[in-house]
Every structure is written in structure tokens, then in C-alpha cells.
Short mmCIF file of C-alpha atoms in Angstrom, two decimals:
data_model
loop_
_atom_site.label_atom_id
_atom_site.label_comp_id
_atom_site.label_asym_id
_atom_site.label_seq_id
_atom_site.Cartn_x
_atom_site.Cartn_y
_atom_site.Cartn_z
CA UNK A 22 226.05 116.70 203.10
CA UNK A 23 227.17 113.70 201.08
CA UNK A 24 225.41 113.49 197.75
CA UNK A 25 223.16 110.45 197.49
CA UNK A 26 220.90 111.42 194.58
CA UNK A 27 221.84 110.25 191.10
CA UNK A 28 222.61 112.64 188.29
CA UNK A 29 220.60 111.41 185.30
CA UNK A 30 220.98 112.40 181.67
CA UNK A 31 224.69 111.80 181.91
CA UNK A 32 227.30 109.41 180.52
CA UNK A 33 228.57 106.68 182.83
CA UNK A 34 231.21 104.00 182.40
CA UNK A 35 229.50 100.62 182.43
CA UNK A 36 232.50 98.47 181.52
CA UNK A 37 235.89 98.32 179.90
CA UNK A 38 235.74 97.56 176.20
CA UNK A 39 237.63 94.32 176.77
CA UNK A 40 234.90 93.11 179.14
CA UNK A 41 232.21 93.36 176.48
CA UNK A 42 232.23 90.55 173.97
CA UNK A 43 230.26 87.62 172.68
CA UNK A 44 229.15 86.64 176.16
CA UNK A 45 226.54 88.75 177.91
CA UNK A 46 227.67 91.01 180.73
CA UNK A 47 225.23 92.35 183.31
CA UNK A 48 225.87 95.64 185.13
CA UNK A 49 223.56 97.78 187.25
CA UNK A 50 223.98 101.50 186.66
CA UNK A 51 221.89 104.04 188.59
CA UNK A 52 219.67 101.15 189.68
CA UNK A 53 219.02 100.14 186.07
CA UNK A 54 219.98 96.56 185.14
CA UNK A 55 221.88 96.77 181.86
CA UNK A 56 222.92 93.98 179.51
CA UNK A 57 226.10 94.57 177.53
CA UNK A 58 227.22 92.51 174.56
CA UNK A 59 228.92 92.84 171.21
CA UNK A 60 227.39 92.17 167.80
CA UNK A 61 229.17 89.96 165.30
CA UNK A 62 230.59 93.02 163.58
CA UNK A 63 232.02 94.25 166.90
CA UNK A 64 229.53 96.90 167.94
CA UNK A 65 228.88 97.23 171.68
CA UNK A 66 225.20 97.13 172.62
CA UNK A 67 223.51 98.09 175.88
CA UNK A 68 219.91 97.14 176.63
CA UNK A 69 217.68 96.38 179.58
CA UNK A 70 218.77 93.20 181.31
CA UNK A 71 215.26 91.91 181.96
CA UNK A 72 213.06 89.92 179.60
CA UNK A 73 209.75 91.73 179.08
CA UNK A 74 207.86 88.49 179.78
CA UNK A 75 208.74 87.40 183.31
CA UNK A 76 211.77 89.63 183.93
CA UNK A 77 214.41 86.90 183.73
CA UNK A 78 217.89 88.50 183.44
CA UNK A 79 219.24 88.13 179.93
CA UNK A 80 222.76 88.21 181.35
CA UNK A 81 222.09 85.02 183.30
CA UNK A 82 222.64 81.53 181.98
CA UNK A 83 220.99 79.81 180.18
CA UNK A 84 220.19 83.05 178.34
CA UNK A 85 222.56 83.24 175.38
CA UNK A 86 223.46 84.88 172.09
CA UNK A 87 222.58 83.48 168.70
CA UNK A 88 224.24 85.62 166.07
CA UNK A 89 223.07 89.16 166.73
CA UNK A 90 220.13 88.11 168.88
CA UNK A 91 219.71 87.52 172.59
CA UNK A 92 217.62 84.54 173.63
CA UNK A 93 216.06 84.57 177.09
CA UNK A 94 217.06 81.46 178.99
CA UNK A 95 213.66 81.10 180.64
CA UNK A 96 211.06 80.94 177.80
CA UNK A 97 213.02 81.81 174.68
CA UNK A 98 211.86 85.36 174.00
CA UNK A 99 214.41 86.64 171.48
CA UNK A 100 215.61 90.20 170.93
CA UNK A 101 217.64 92.03 168.31
CA UNK A 102 220.29 94.65 169.10
CA UNK A 103 217.64 97.36 168.72
CA UNK A 104 215.76 95.80 171.65
CA UNK A 105 212.84 94.67 169.52
CA UNK A 106 211.48 91.20 170.30
CA UNK A 107 211.63 89.03 167.20
CA UNK A 108 210.44 85.70 168.56
CA UNK A 109 207.94 84.60 171.19
CA UNK A 110 207.50 80.93 172.10
CA UNK A 111 204.54 79.02 170.68
CA UNK A 112 202.93 81.92 168.82
CA UNK A 113 203.35 83.98 165.68
CA UNK A 114 202.04 87.25 167.07
CA UNK A 115 204.62 89.38 168.82
CA UNK A 116 203.09 91.86 171.27
CA UNK A 117 203.70 95.44 170.20
CA UNK A 118 205.09 96.30 173.61
CA UNK A 119 207.62 93.46 173.53
CA UNK A 120 210.75 95.54 173.27
CA UNK A 121 213.63 96.26 175.58
CA UNK A 122 214.91 99.69 176.36
CA UNK A 123 218.26 100.31 174.69
CA UNK A 124 220.91 102.73 175.89
CA UNK A 125 223.11 105.00 173.78
CA UNK A 126 226.69 103.68 173.83
CA UNK A 127 230.04 105.35 173.18
CA UNK A 128 233.29 103.42 173.22
CA UNK A 129 236.09 105.79 174.06
CA UNK A 130 239.51 105.56 175.69
CA UNK A 131 239.02 101.85 176.56
CA UNK A 132 235.70 102.48 178.34
CA UNK A 133 232.16 101.58 177.30
CA UNK A 134 230.03 104.56 178.25
CA UNK A 135 226.25 104.36 178.50
CA UNK A 136 223.84 107.25 178.63
CA UNK A 137 221.38 107.05 181.52
CA UNK A 138 218.44 109.35 181.23
CA UNK A 139 215.05 110.05 179.79
CA UNK A 140 216.29 112.10 176.86
CA UNK A 141 218.87 111.45 174.15
CA UNK A 142 222.45 112.68 174.60
CA UNK A 143 222.40 114.72 171.40
CA UNK A 144 225.87 116.12 170.79
CA UNK A 145 226.99 115.51 174.36
CA UNK A 146 230.00 113.20 174.53
CA UNK A 147 231.77 111.67 177.53
CA UNK A 148 234.91 113.39 178.81
CA UNK A 149 238.24 112.04 177.57
CA UNK A 150 241.04 110.01 179.13
CA UNK A 151 243.22 109.59 176.03
CA UNK A 152 246.31 108.23 177.84
CA UNK A 153 244.55 104.90 178.32
CA UNK A 154 244.81 104.09 174.63
CA UNK A 155 247.84 106.18 173.67
CA UNK A 156 250.89 104.37 172.25
CA UNK A 157 253.01 106.81 174.27
CA UNK A 158 251.70 105.35 177.51
CA UNK A 159 251.49 101.89 179.09
CA UNK A 160 248.34 101.22 181.06
CA UNK A 161 247.19 98.81 183.76
CA UNK A 162 243.59 98.78 184.92
CA UNK A 163 240.91 97.03 186.91
CA UNK A 164 237.54 97.43 188.60
CA UNK A 165 236.59 96.86 192.21
CA UNK A 166 232.99 96.84 193.38
CA UNK A 167 232.32 99.06 196.37
CA UNK A 168 229.55 98.48 198.91
CA UNK A 169 229.21 102.17 199.60
CA UNK A 170 227.43 105.16 198.09
CA UNK A 171 229.32 106.81 195.26
CA UNK A 172 229.59 110.13 197.09
CA UNK A 173 232.02 108.56 199.53
CA UNK A 174 234.38 107.68 196.71
CA UNK A 175 234.11 111.19 195.29
CA UNK A 176 234.98 112.61 198.71
CA UNK A 177 237.87 110.19 199.01
CA UNK A 178 239.44 111.00 195.67
CA UNK A 179 239.04 114.77 195.95
CA UNK A 180 240.94 114.78 199.24
CA UNK A 181 244.29 113.09 198.68
CA UNK A 182 245.52 113.93 202.18
CA UNK A 183 244.13 110.53 203.14
CA UNK A 184 247.01 108.97 201.19
CA UNK A 185 249.33 109.72 204.09
CA UNK A 186 247.29 107.67 206.53
CA UNK A 187 245.31 105.08 204.58
CA UNK A 188 247.96 104.37 201.94
CA UNK A 189 251.21 104.83 203.85
CA UNK A 190 253.90 102.55 202.42
CA UNK A 191 252.33 102.72 198.94
CA UNK A 192 251.54 106.24 197.74
CA UNK A 193 251.33 108.20 200.98
CA UNK A 194 254.10 110.24 202.59
CA UNK A 195 253.86 113.00 205.26
CA UNK A 196 254.15 115.76 202.65
CA UNK A 197 250.86 114.84 201.00
CA UNK A 198 248.83 115.70 204.06
CA UNK A 199 250.98 118.71 204.93
CA UNK A 200 250.95 120.55 201.61
CA UNK A 201 248.15 123.07 201.07
CA UNK A 202 245.93 122.74 198.03
CA UNK A 203 244.57 125.07 195.40
CA UNK A 204 241.01 124.54 194.24
CA UNK A 205 239.31 125.88 191.15
CA UNK A 206 235.82 125.32 189.84
CA UNK A 207 235.00 126.05 186.23
CA UNK A 208 231.27 126.63 186.32
CA UNK A 209 230.93 126.78 182.52
CA UNK A 210 232.64 123.45 181.96
CA UNK A 211 231.44 121.85 185.19
CA UNK A 212 234.93 120.76 186.24
CA UNK A 213 236.62 120.77 189.66
CA UNK A 214 240.40 121.18 189.80
CA UNK A 215 242.43 120.44 192.92
CA UNK A 216 246.20 120.89 192.85
CA UNK A 217 248.84 120.01 195.37
CA UNK A 218 252.47 120.65 194.38
CA UNK A 219 255.20 119.33 196.64
CA UNK A 220 258.63 120.82 195.96
CA UNK A 221 260.66 118.46 198.13
CA UNK A 222 259.01 115.24 199.21
CA UNK A 223 259.82 111.66 200.04
CA UNK A 224 259.38 109.31 197.12
CA UNK A 225 256.76 106.70 198.03
CA UNK A 226 257.43 103.07 197.03
CA UNK A 227 254.77 103.27 194.28
CA UNK A 228 256.98 105.74 192.40
CA UNK A 229 260.44 104.78 193.69
CA UNK A 230 260.11 101.20 192.52
CA UNK A 231 258.48 102.01 189.20
CA UNK A 232 260.73 104.92 188.18
CA UNK A 233 264.00 103.94 189.88
CA UNK A 234 264.32 107.34 191.61
CA UNK A 235 266.45 106.95 194.75
CA UNK A 236 266.20 110.33 196.46
CA UNK A 237 263.63 112.99 197.18
CA UNK A 238 261.26 114.26 194.56
CA UNK A 239 259.13 117.11 193.42
CA UNK A 240 255.65 115.65 193.30
CA UNK A 241 252.70 117.30 191.65
CA UNK A 242 249.14 116.11 192.01
CA UNK A 243 246.72 117.87 189.68
CA UNK A 244 243.19 116.56 189.92
CA UNK A 245 240.59 117.16 187.25
CA UNK A 246 237.15 115.89 188.19
CA UNK A 247 234.46 115.81 185.54
CA UNK A 248 231.34 115.01 187.52
CA UNK A 249 229.60 112.73 187.75
CA UNK A 250 231.80 109.93 186.47
CA UNK A 251 235.35 110.74 185.40
CA UNK A 252 238.26 111.58 187.69
CA UNK A 253 241.76 112.28 186.38
CA UNK A 254 244.85 112.61 188.53
CA UNK A 255 247.78 114.05 186.59
CA UNK A 256 250.80 112.97 188.61
CA UNK A 257 254.24 114.41 187.90
CA UNK A 258 257.30 113.04 189.67
CA UNK A 259 260.91 114.22 189.21
CA UNK A 260 264.11 114.17 191.26
CA UNK A 261 264.52 117.35 193.29
CA UNK A 262 266.46 119.86 191.19
CA UNK A 263 265.10 118.68 187.84
CA UNK A 264 264.05 121.42 185.43
CA UNK A 265 260.35 122.28 185.38
CA UNK A 266 258.21 121.68 182.28
CA UNK A 267 259.22 123.73 179.26
CA UNK A 268 257.10 126.55 177.97
CA UNK A 269 255.94 124.39 175.07
CA UNK A 270 254.52 121.83 177.49
CA UNK A 271 257.23 119.21 177.05
CA UNK A 272 258.64 117.80 180.27
CA UNK A 273 261.42 115.32 179.50
CA UNK A 274 263.00 115.37 182.97
CA UNK A 275 259.95 114.09 184.81
CA UNK A 276 257.95 110.89 185.03
CA UNK A 277 254.25 111.19 184.35
CA UNK A 278 251.50 108.96 185.63
CA UNK A 279 247.89 109.48 184.69
CA UNK A 280 245.60 107.90 187.25
CA UNK A 281 242.05 107.57 186.01
CA UNK A 282 238.96 106.62 187.98
CA UNK A 283 235.47 106.13 186.62
CA UNK A 284 233.05 106.46 189.51
CA UNK A 285 229.82 104.76 188.49
CA UNK A 286 226.92 104.61 190.92
CA UNK A 287 225.32 101.16 190.83
CA UNK A 288 222.68 101.38 193.55
CA UNK A 289 222.14 103.79 196.45
CA UNK A 290 224.83 102.01 198.43
CA UNK A 291 227.04 100.32 195.86
CA UNK A 292 229.48 101.68 193.29
CA UNK A 293 231.73 100.47 190.50
CA UNK A 294 235.26 101.70 191.10
CA UNK A 295 236.99 101.54 187.70
CA UNK A 296 240.68 102.41 188.00
CA UNK A 297 243.53 102.74 185.55
CA UNK A 298 247.16 103.82 185.77
CA UNK A 299 248.93 105.02 182.61
CA UNK A 300 252.65 105.86 182.58
CA UNK A 301 254.98 107.44 180.04
CA UNK A 302 258.09 105.50 181.11
CA UNK A 303 259.26 101.86 181.06
CA UNK A 304 256.60 101.25 178.45
CA UNK A 305 257.68 97.70 177.63
CA UNK A 306 258.72 96.64 181.12
CA UNK A 307 256.29 93.97 182.28
CA UNK A 308 257.74 93.99 185.78
CA UNK A 309 256.85 97.65 186.14
CA UNK A 310 253.36 96.92 184.81
CA UNK A 311 252.89 94.05 187.25
CA UNK A 312 254.16 96.17 190.13
CA UNK A 313 251.90 99.12 189.34
CA UNK A 314 248.89 96.85 188.78
CA UNK A 315 249.39 95.05 192.11
CA UNK A 316 250.23 98.20 194.05
CA UNK A 317 247.35 100.24 192.70
CA UNK A 318 244.87 97.42 193.24
CA UNK A 319 246.10 97.20 196.83
CA UNK A 320 245.58 100.95 197.24
CA UNK A 321 242.10 100.73 195.72
CA UNK A 322 241.20 97.85 198.03
CA UNK A 323 242.38 99.91 201.01
CA UNK A 324 239.90 102.58 199.92
CA UNK A 325 237.20 99.97 199.37
CA UNK A 326 237.65 98.52 202.87
CA UNK A 327 237.54 101.97 204.47
CA UNK A 328 234.54 103.19 202.49
CA UNK A 329 232.60 99.95 202.98
CA UNK A 330 233.08 100.43 206.71
CA UNK A 331 232.09 104.08 206.45
CA UNK A 332 228.91 103.16 204.57
CA UNK A 333 227.87 100.86 207.41
CA UNK A 334 228.47 103.65 209.90
CA UNK A 335 226.48 106.19 207.87
CA UNK A 336 223.63 103.76 207.31
CA UNK A 337 223.11 103.53 211.07
CA UNK A 338 223.35 107.24 211.66
CA UNK A 339 220.50 109.71 212.16
CA UNK A 340 219.71 111.76 209.03
CA UNK A 341 220.73 115.09 210.43
CA UNK A 342 224.14 114.18 211.76
CA UNK A 343 226.33 117.28 211.64
CA UNK A 344 229.61 116.51 209.89
CA UNK A 345 232.74 118.64 210.05
CA UNK A 346 234.55 120.00 207.01
CA UNK A 347 238.02 121.57 207.08
CA UNK A 348 240.36 123.12 204.55
CA UNK A 349 241.35 119.83 202.90
CA UNK A 350 237.68 119.35 201.99
CA UNK A 351 237.42 122.48 199.83
CA UNK A 352 237.56 120.51 196.57
CA UNK A 353 235.27 117.78 197.84
CA UNK A 354 232.68 120.35 198.86
CA UNK A 355 232.85 121.81 195.36
CA UNK A 356 232.32 118.37 193.84
CA UNK A 357 229.33 117.69 196.07
CA UNK A 358 227.76 120.96 195.03
CA UNK A 359 228.18 120.25 191.32
CA UNK A 360 226.80 116.73 191.76
CA UNK A 361 223.77 118.02 193.64
CA UNK A 362 223.19 120.58 190.90
CA UNK A 363 223.46 117.91 188.20
CA UNK A 364 221.10 115.58 190.07
CA UNK A 365 218.58 118.38 190.35
CA UNK A 366 218.90 119.27 186.66
CA UNK A 367 218.56 115.66 185.51
CA UNK A 368 215.76 114.65 187.85
CA UNK A 369 213.16 112.48 186.12
CA UNK A 370 210.06 114.40 185.23
CA UNK A 371 206.82 112.64 186.32
CA UNK A 372 205.51 112.46 182.74
CA UNK A 373 208.79 110.95 181.52
CA UNK A 374 208.79 108.35 184.27
CA UNK A 375 205.27 107.27 183.38
CA UNK A 376 206.01 106.54 179.72
CA UNK B 16 256.57 123.09 199.47
CA UNK B 17 253.98 125.49 198.26
CA UNK B 18 250.64 125.67 196.56
CA UNK B 19 251.28 128.78 194.54
CA UNK B 20 252.66 126.98 191.54
CA UNK B 21 249.35 125.41 190.55
CA UNK B 22 248.30 127.43 187.56
CA UNK B 23 245.11 129.43 187.55
CA UNK B 24 242.81 128.96 184.61
CA UNK B 25 241.33 131.77 182.66
CA UNK B 26 237.57 131.69 182.51
CA UNK B 27 234.55 133.85 182.92
CA UNK B 28 232.98 131.75 185.64
CA UNK B 29 235.91 130.25 187.48
CA UNK B 30 235.98 130.24 191.26
CA UNK B 31 239.47 130.01 192.78
CA UNK B 32 240.37 129.07 196.30
CA UNK B 33 243.97 129.30 197.35
CA UNK B 34 245.28 128.01 200.65
CA UNK B 35 247.50 130.79 201.93
CA UNK B 36 251.01 129.39 202.57
CA UNK B 37 251.92 129.11 206.20
CA UNK B 38 248.41 129.81 207.44
CA UNK B 39 245.10 128.04 207.92
CA UNK B 40 243.32 130.61 205.82
CA UNK B 41 241.71 130.21 202.41
CA UNK B 42 241.69 132.99 199.87
CA UNK B 43 238.62 132.91 197.65
CA UNK B 44 238.24 134.82 194.43
CA UNK B 45 235.05 135.03 192.45
CA UNK B 46 234.84 135.36 188.68
CA UNK B 47 233.39 138.83 189.27
CA UNK B 48 236.66 139.97 190.79
CA UNK B 49 235.56 139.95 194.44
CA UNK B 50 238.02 138.39 196.88
CA UNK B 51 237.79 137.41 200.53
CA UNK B 52 239.61 135.28 203.07
CA UNK B 53 238.03 132.51 205.11
CA UNK B 54 238.92 129.90 207.68
CA UNK B 55 235.93 127.66 207.04
CA UNK B 56 235.43 126.15 203.56
CA UNK B 57 231.69 125.78 204.09
CA UNK B 58 231.31 129.49 204.84
CA UNK B 59 233.61 130.20 201.90
CA UNK B 60 231.40 128.29 199.46
CA UNK B 61 228.29 129.96 200.88
CA UNK B 62 229.83 133.32 200.06
CA UNK B 63 231.01 132.33 196.58
CA UNK B 64 227.66 130.82 195.68
CA UNK B 65 225.81 133.76 197.12
CA UNK B 66 227.13 135.80 194.21
CA UNK B 67 226.40 138.64 193.56
CA UNK B 68 225.22 139.27 197.12
CA UNK B 69 228.07 140.60 199.24
CA UNK B 70 230.48 140.71 196.29
CA UNK B 71 232.25 143.99 195.76
CA UNK B 72 235.08 143.72 193.22
CA UNK B 73 238.39 144.75 194.66
CA UNK B 74 237.28 144.63 198.28
CA UNK B 75 238.77 142.05 200.62
CA UNK B 76 237.48 141.37 204.12
CA UNK B 77 239.76 140.15 206.86
CA UNK B 78 237.36 137.75 208.52
CA UNK B 79 234.81 135.14 207.55
CA UNK B 80 231.72 136.94 206.39
CA UNK B 81 228.18 136.11 207.43
CA UNK B 82 226.94 133.52 204.96
CA UNK B 83 224.15 134.31 202.56
CA UNK B 84 221.24 131.89 202.49
CA UNK B 85 222.04 129.77 199.42
CA UNK B 86 224.15 126.70 200.14
CA UNK B 87 224.20 123.27 198.58
CA UNK B 88 227.27 121.96 200.32
#
């Protein structure tokens, strides 16, 4: 069944780095309201987005920043970047419990990752998406909120056969749904791989217009899903007859697009759909960037519309509805299993929740 | 078109499922070396996750096997 529990004690993308600045940004991750802002020396900070006094959101106006402090817009309670309250209105004594929870933050590959859990991350770091900040790639990106449970987006992205039907005219062609897939699960690393290699396929407009390829293509889709949050689609496109990648890994005859999704659960039935498209061709061509940005956003919004509808259907359904899975779902089933295992492993212990 | 060219990864605990070209069948291989063919991915995962129960390295069954109890999918 579709995973609805949250996997805690994990890294999640809360924002792009460019979204976090000297104005407060509020995001809800795994049901936790989080305030994001940047100190004067440029450090990203994540803390609870509720004043300890009467719970007013610190991301809401007239709450504001003064230097490296956040001032609550309701009564003026003031907090430092460590979450400690440093000023209370009309009194000198600051209650010992007047502190906000702070969240470990890592800025990496253009994302601001926050750690959600009841223990510290230790040496655990978020997975990488280095193309997004590589000078060898040009990247466009965005984020669309989804009014659906995150498991629906995981299902969607692990089964690309839907491209043929939901995204026809953009990225879908008949070959996508017709080509069998290979699935691998690395239990040690906790990664799901799904590969679909098309030897002779129509070139969808998304690639024809961005690469200039006129004829048919070899099209490889190699998915790498790092549950719970990061999804990478390594896309290789080349005219039919082009040489394959060389033994040393170089591949000068093909175009490469790295599609990255960060799937961040917000609440039980809402999700942040962070998306990015990085390419290793036409790096300085703004028209190509504009085209890929517009096209990919359109594709993402097609998913959003479908999954929002699906969420409404599922919400009205009896709990024990028997769904059907077929061969194209092999990777999605693997992802669900890993997510369920992670949710079980990271479940909040009663004593931790009561702290 | 084929699915054979997707490279397999080396690893001690890697499960591999290959869609057999020209058929509706899935070929599953466990990190222990056991292999079996399936038509239903849910039954396939039940078998893989039931490891080591029912796994005999080198033996391949022609039909979907009865699923062991453990299943999270």
C-alpha cells in the first residue's frame, strides 16, 4: 500500500539556497513548522516557526529580523540563531524554557537541507546532486506545492511509463511505456535504481527543441532514488547510430540531462515538489533555459493536477481498498518498502516525544 | 529496444529484477545467488524479502512461487 508514514531522523530539502535570505521563510516539513533565514554573515538557520509565548508564526509579518535576531510580530519576544530567547516584553527575567527548537542545516548542491528527527545526524550527510552547481552544467529549477501525500509522487516518479500518457507532447512517446525496465535495490546503501534504455525512439519535443536533434534517438532513463527525499533521473539522449559512452565514462556524442526532484513531505496530504533540470549542452543559451524551464514546469504541473485529483479519490476510499500492481510498478514497490522500513526505524520513541 | 543494457551493480545485498525481453515475466535474483521468474511483482518482492526462506542458490523455478509471510509492499 502507499506509504503515508513519515520517515524521521532523515535529511529533507526545505528550500533552495536562493530562497533563504534576510527575510523569513516559513515551510512545514513533516508537520513541523520551520522558520528559515540567513544570518548577516550568510549562514542559513532553521528553527521552529512558532513563538514560545502565544505561538505566533515568526515567518509572518510583522515578525521581522533585527541583525541576527528574530523579533516576534505579536509581543516582541526576540530570539537568537541558536533559538534562545534574549528579550521578553516588559520584564528582565527570561523564562528558562523560552527557547525555540533549532534544526541541523546543510547547504549542498543549491538545496537547504534540514534534519528532522529526535536525534542528531552525526556524520550522516544528505545525498548529492552535484550537477545543480557544476560549471559544466546549466540548471533551471522551481518548486510546486502538491496537495497530495508524498507517496503518490514517489510512485509517479518511479514509474516513468506515465510519461507516454500524462506528458505526451512534452517528454512522453510510445516507446517509454513499451520498453521494459530493470530494477535494482541496494539494501546496504538504501537506493532504488530503475533503468529503461530505448535503442530507437521518437525524440519528444522536450529534447528535440533543446538539443536540435531532428531524427530518432537512443534514449536512456536511469533513475536513482535515495529515499526519502532525493530522486535523480540521469537522462541520456543521442541520435540513433551515435557511439555509446567510452570505457572511461566520457560520452561526447550524447546530450545529458540530469533531472532532480526533492520530494519533501509537508503534511499527511501535502508535499513540496522541488524540481531541477541540469544540462551539459547549450550552457549559455538563454532560449534553451527558458524553454526547459517552461516545459518542465508544465510537466510538473501535469503531475500535480493528476496527483491532487488522485489524493481526493484516495481520501474518500475505504482503508482496505485492494490496488493492482503490474510489472511497471516493480521499482515503485521497492521504494515503498524502503520508505516503510525507514519510517519504522525512525519512529519517535514515546520518551523522546515527551521531552 | 531492450532492457539488457542497464548495467548491474556489484554489491553484497543487491536485489536485481530484470524484465525478460519479449515477455511479461520478471527475472529476480537475490544477493545470495538464488534466482526465480515471476509474473507478479508483489509476489516477486515477497519472495525476495522472504530471504533466506525458499532461496536455493542456482535453482530457478518456472512459475511464481507461493509467497512467504513477510511483505511490506
